[in-house]
Tab-separated table of C-alpha atoms in Angstrom:
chain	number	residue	atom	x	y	z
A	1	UNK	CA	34.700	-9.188	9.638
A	2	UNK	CA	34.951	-6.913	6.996
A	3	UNK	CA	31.927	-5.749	4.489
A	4	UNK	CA	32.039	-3.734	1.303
A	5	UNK	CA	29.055	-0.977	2.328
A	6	UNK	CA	26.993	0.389	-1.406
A	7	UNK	CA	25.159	3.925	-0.617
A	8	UNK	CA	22.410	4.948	-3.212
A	9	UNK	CA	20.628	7.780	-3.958
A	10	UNK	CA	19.720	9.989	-0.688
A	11	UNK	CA	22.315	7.855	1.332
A	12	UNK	CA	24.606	8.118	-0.923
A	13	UNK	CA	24.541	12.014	-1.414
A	14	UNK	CA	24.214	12.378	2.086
A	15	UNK	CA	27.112	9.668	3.188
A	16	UNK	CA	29.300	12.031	0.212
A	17	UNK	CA	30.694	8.297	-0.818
A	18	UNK	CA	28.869	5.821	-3.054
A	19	UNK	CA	30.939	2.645	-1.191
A	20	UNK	CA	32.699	1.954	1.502
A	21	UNK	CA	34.767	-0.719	3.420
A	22	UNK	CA	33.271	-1.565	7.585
A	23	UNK	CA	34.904	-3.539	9.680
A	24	UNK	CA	33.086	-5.256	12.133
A	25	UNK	CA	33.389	-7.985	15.723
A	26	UNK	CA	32.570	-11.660	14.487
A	27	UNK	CA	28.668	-12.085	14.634
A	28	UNK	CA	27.752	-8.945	14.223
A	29	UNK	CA	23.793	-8.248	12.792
A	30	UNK	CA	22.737	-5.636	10.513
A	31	UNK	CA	21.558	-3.415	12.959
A	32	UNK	CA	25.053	-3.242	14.003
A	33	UNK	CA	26.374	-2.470	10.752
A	34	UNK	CA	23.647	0.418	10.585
A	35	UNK	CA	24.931	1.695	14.180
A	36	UNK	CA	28.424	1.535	12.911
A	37	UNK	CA	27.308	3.394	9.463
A	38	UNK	CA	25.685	6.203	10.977
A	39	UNK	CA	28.797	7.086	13.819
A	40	UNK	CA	30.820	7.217	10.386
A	41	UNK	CA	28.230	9.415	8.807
A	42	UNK	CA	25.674	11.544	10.712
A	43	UNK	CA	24.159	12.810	7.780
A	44	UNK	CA	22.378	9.855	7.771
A	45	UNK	CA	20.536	9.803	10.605
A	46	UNK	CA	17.472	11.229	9.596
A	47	UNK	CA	17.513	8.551	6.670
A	48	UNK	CA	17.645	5.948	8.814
A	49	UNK	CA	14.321	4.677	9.554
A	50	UNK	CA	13.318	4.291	5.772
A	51	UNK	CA	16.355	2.721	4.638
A	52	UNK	CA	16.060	-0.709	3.645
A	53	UNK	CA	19.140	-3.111	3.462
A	54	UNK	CA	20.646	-5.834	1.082
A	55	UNK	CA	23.106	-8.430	1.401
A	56	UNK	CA	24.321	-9.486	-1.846
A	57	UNK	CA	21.720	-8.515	-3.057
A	58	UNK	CA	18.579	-10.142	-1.192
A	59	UNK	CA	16.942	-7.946	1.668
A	60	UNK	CA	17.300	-8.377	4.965
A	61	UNK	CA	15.903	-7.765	8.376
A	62	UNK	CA	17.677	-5.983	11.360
A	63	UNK	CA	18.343	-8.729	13.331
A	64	UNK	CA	20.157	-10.671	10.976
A	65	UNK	CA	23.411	-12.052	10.947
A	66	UNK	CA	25.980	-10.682	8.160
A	67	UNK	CA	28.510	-12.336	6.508
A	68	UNK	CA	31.848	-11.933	5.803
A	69	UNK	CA	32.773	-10.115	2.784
A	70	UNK	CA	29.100	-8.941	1.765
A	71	UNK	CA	28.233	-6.355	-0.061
A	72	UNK	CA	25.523	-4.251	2.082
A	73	UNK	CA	23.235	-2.085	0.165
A	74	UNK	CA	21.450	0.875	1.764
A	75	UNK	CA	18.269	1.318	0.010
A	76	UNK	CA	16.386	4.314	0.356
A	77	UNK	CA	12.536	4.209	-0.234
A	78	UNK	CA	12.033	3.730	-4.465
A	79	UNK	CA	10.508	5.425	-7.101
A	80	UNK	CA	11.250	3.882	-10.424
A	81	UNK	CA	8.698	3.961	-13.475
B	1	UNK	CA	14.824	-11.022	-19.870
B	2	UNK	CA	15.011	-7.261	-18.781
B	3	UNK	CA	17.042	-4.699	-19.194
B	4	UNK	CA	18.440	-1.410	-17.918
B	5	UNK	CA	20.128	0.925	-20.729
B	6	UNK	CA	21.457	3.976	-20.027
B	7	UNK	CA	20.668	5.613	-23.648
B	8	UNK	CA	16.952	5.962	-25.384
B	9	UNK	CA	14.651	2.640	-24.945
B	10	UNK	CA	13.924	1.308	-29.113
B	11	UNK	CA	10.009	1.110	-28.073
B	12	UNK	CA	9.026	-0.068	-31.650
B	13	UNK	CA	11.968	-3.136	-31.404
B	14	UNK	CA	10.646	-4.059	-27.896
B	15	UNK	CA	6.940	-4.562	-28.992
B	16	UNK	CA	8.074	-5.677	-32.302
B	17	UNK	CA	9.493	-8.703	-30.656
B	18	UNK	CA	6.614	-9.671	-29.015
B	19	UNK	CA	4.385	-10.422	-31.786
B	20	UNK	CA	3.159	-14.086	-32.146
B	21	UNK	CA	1.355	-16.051	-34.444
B	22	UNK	CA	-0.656	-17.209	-31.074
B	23	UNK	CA	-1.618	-13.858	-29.575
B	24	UNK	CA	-4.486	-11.799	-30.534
B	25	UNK	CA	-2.929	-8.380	-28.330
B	26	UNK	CA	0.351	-7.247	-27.697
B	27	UNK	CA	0.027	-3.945	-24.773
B	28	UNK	CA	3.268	-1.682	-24.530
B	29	UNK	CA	2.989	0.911	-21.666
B	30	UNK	CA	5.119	3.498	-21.825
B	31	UNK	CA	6.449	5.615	-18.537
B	32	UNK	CA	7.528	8.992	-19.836
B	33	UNK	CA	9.060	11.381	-17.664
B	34	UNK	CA	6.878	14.458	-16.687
B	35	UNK	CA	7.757	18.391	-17.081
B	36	UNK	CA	5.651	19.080	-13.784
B	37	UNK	CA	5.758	17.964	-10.146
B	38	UNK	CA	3.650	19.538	-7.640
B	39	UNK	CA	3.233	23.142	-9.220
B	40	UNK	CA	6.882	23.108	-10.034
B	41	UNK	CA	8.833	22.919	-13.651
B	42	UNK	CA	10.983	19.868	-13.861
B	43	UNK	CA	14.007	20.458	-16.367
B	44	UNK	CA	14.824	16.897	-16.011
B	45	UNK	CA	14.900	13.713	-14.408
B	46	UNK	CA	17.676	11.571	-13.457
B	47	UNK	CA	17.487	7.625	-12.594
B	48	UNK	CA	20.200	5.250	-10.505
B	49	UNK	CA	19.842	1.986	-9.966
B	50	UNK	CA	21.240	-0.952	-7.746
B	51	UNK	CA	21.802	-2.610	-10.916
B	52	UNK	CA	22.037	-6.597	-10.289
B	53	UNK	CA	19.331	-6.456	-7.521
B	54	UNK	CA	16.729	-4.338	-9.912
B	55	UNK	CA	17.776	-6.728	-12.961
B	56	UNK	CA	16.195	-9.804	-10.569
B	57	UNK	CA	13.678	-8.143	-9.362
B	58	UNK	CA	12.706	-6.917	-12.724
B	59	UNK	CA	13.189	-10.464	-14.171
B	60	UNK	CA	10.930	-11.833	-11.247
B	61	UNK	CA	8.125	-9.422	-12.131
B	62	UNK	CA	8.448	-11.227	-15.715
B	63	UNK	CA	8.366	-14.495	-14.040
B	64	UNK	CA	5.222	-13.590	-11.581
B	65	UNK	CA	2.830	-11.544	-14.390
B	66	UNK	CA	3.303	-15.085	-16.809
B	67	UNK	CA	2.260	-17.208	-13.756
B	68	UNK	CA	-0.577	-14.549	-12.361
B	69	UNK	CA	-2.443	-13.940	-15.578
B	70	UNK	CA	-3.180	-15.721	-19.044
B	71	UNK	CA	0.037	-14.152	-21.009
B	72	UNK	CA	2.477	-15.424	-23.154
B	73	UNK	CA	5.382	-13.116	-22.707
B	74	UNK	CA	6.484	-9.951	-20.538
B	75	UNK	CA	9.503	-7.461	-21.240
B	76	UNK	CA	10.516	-5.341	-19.065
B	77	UNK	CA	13.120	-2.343	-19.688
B	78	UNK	CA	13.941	0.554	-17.330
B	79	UNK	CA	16.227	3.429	-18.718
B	80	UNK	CA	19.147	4.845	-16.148
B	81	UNK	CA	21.219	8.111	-16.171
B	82	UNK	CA	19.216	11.271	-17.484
B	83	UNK	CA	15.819	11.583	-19.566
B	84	UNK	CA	14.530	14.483	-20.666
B	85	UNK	CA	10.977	14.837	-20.635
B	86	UNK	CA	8.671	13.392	-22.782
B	87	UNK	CA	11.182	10.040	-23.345
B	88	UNK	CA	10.011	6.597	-21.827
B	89	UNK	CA	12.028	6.321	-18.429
B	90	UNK	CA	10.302	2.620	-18.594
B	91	UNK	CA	8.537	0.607	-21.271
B	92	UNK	CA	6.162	-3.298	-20.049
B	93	UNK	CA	5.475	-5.254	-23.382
B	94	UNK	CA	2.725	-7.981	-22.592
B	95	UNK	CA	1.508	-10.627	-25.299
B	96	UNK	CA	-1.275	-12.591	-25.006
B	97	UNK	CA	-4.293	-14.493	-26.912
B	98	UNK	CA	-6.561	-12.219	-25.501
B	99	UNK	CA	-6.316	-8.464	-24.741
B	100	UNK	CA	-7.717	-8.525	-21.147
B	101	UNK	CA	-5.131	-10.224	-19.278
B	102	UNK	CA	-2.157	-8.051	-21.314
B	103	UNK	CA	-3.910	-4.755	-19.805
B	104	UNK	CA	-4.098	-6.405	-15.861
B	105	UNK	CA	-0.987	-7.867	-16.465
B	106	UNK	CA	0.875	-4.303	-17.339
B	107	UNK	CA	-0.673	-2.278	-14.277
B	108	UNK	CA	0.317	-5.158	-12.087
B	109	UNK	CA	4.034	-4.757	-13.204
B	110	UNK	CA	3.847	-1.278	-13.405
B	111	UNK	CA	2.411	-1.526	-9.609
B	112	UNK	CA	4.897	-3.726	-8.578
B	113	UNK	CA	8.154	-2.117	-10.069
B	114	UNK	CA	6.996	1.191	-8.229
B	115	UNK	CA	7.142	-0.762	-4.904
B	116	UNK	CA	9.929	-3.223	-5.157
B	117	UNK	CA	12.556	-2.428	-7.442
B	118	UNK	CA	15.786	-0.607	-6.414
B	119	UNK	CA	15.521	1.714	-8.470
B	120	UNK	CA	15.898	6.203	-7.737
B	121	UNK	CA	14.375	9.249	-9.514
B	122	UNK	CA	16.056	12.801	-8.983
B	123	UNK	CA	13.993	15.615	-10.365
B	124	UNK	CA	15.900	18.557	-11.638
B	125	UNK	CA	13.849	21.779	-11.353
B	126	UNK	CA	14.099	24.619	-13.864
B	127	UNK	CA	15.929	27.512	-11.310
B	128	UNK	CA	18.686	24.650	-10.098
B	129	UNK	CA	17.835	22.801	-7.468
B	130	UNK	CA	17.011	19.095	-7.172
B	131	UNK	CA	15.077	16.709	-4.821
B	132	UNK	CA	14.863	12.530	-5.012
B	133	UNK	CA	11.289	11.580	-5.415
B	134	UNK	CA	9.801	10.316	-1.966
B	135	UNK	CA	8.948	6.648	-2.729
B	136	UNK	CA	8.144	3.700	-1.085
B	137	UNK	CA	10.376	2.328	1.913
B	138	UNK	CA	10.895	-1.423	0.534
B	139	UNK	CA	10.412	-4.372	3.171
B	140	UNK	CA	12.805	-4.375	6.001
B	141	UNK	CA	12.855	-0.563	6.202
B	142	UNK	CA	11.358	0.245	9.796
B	143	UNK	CA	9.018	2.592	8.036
B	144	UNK	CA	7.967	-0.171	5.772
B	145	UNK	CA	6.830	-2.932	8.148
């Protein structure tokens, strides 16, 4: 399955791309899309555990299942106002 | 209906077009962007957003304030790209018969956008560098559950 992967802010500086294209088995959760993110870029590791994620839009939980041709947001922690 | 805008927010249209013949108080908060962060000149501050996600979350605040307390209307708008200091980075318009529900209302939003909107701040210190503002992890971030 393939995803179109959005980096913002922190992940985005850190990832040096602001988007990205991940191919992925059938199936696979978003915990494995966040495994297969951070062997691409390392730079994110340290991000990791305060990045929230979004498919199309709508957050979702580790565990879930993705779905082909998403768009996957990485969402560092916010601070608008 | 909100809006993000990338140039100066018109505060004086926004709370002009709030104004009822049914409402007795019309609130506009302004968040203006600070030269000072922790002992340290800011130059500047810089805003990104996830743009379609923070327009429904932003438009869902709207939504929640009018059902949560005894308003008539809510506008959000949240400016992107660089503000200098001093300019609104984010201006809440409530209207209501009454002024005490307008003032919960607007620190509810204001609350709530801080926590749940996708949206970034970048301070630019005087000297060069520049840091993202820590924030708040947003549900479904292991730090945030």
């Amino acid at each position: 399955m393939q995803l179109n992967v959005l980096f913002f802010a922190q992940a985005r500086e850190r990832a040096g791309v602001a988007n990205a294209t991940l191919s992925l088995p059938e199936g696979s959760c978003v915990r494995d899309a966040l495994d297969a993110i951070a062997r691409e870029h390392p730079a994110l590791a340290s991000l990791r555990s305060h990045l929230a994620v979004a498919q199309d839009g709508v957050l979702v939980r580790a565990a879930d299942p993705l779905r082909e041709g998403a768009e996957l947001a990485l969402l560092p922690p916010v601070s608008g106002g | 209906m909100p809006s993000l805008t990338h140039g100066p927010l018109d505060v004086a249209a926004m709370t002009d077009a709030l104004r009822r013949e049914d409402c007795g108080a019309v609130l506009t908060f302004l968040g203006t962007t600070r030269d000072h962060h922790e002992g340290r000149r800011v130059a500047r501050l810089a805003y990104e957003a996830y743009e379609p996600m923070a327009l429904r979350e932003l438009q869902a605040l709207e939504r929640e304030a009018a059902g949560r307390f005894e308003i008539a209307a809510c506008v959000i708008a949240h400016r992107l790209g660089e503000v200098p200091p001093a300019e609104a980075s984010v201006v809440v318009v409530v209207a209501s018969a009454h002024r005490g529900p307008a003032f919960d209302a607007c620190r509810w939003v204001m609350d709530e956008l801080k926590r749940r909107v996708p949206i970034w701040k970048k301070e630019h210190f005087e000297g060069g560098d520049a840091e993202w503002v820590r924030g708040t992890p947003l549900p479904g971030a292991p730090e945030g559950e």
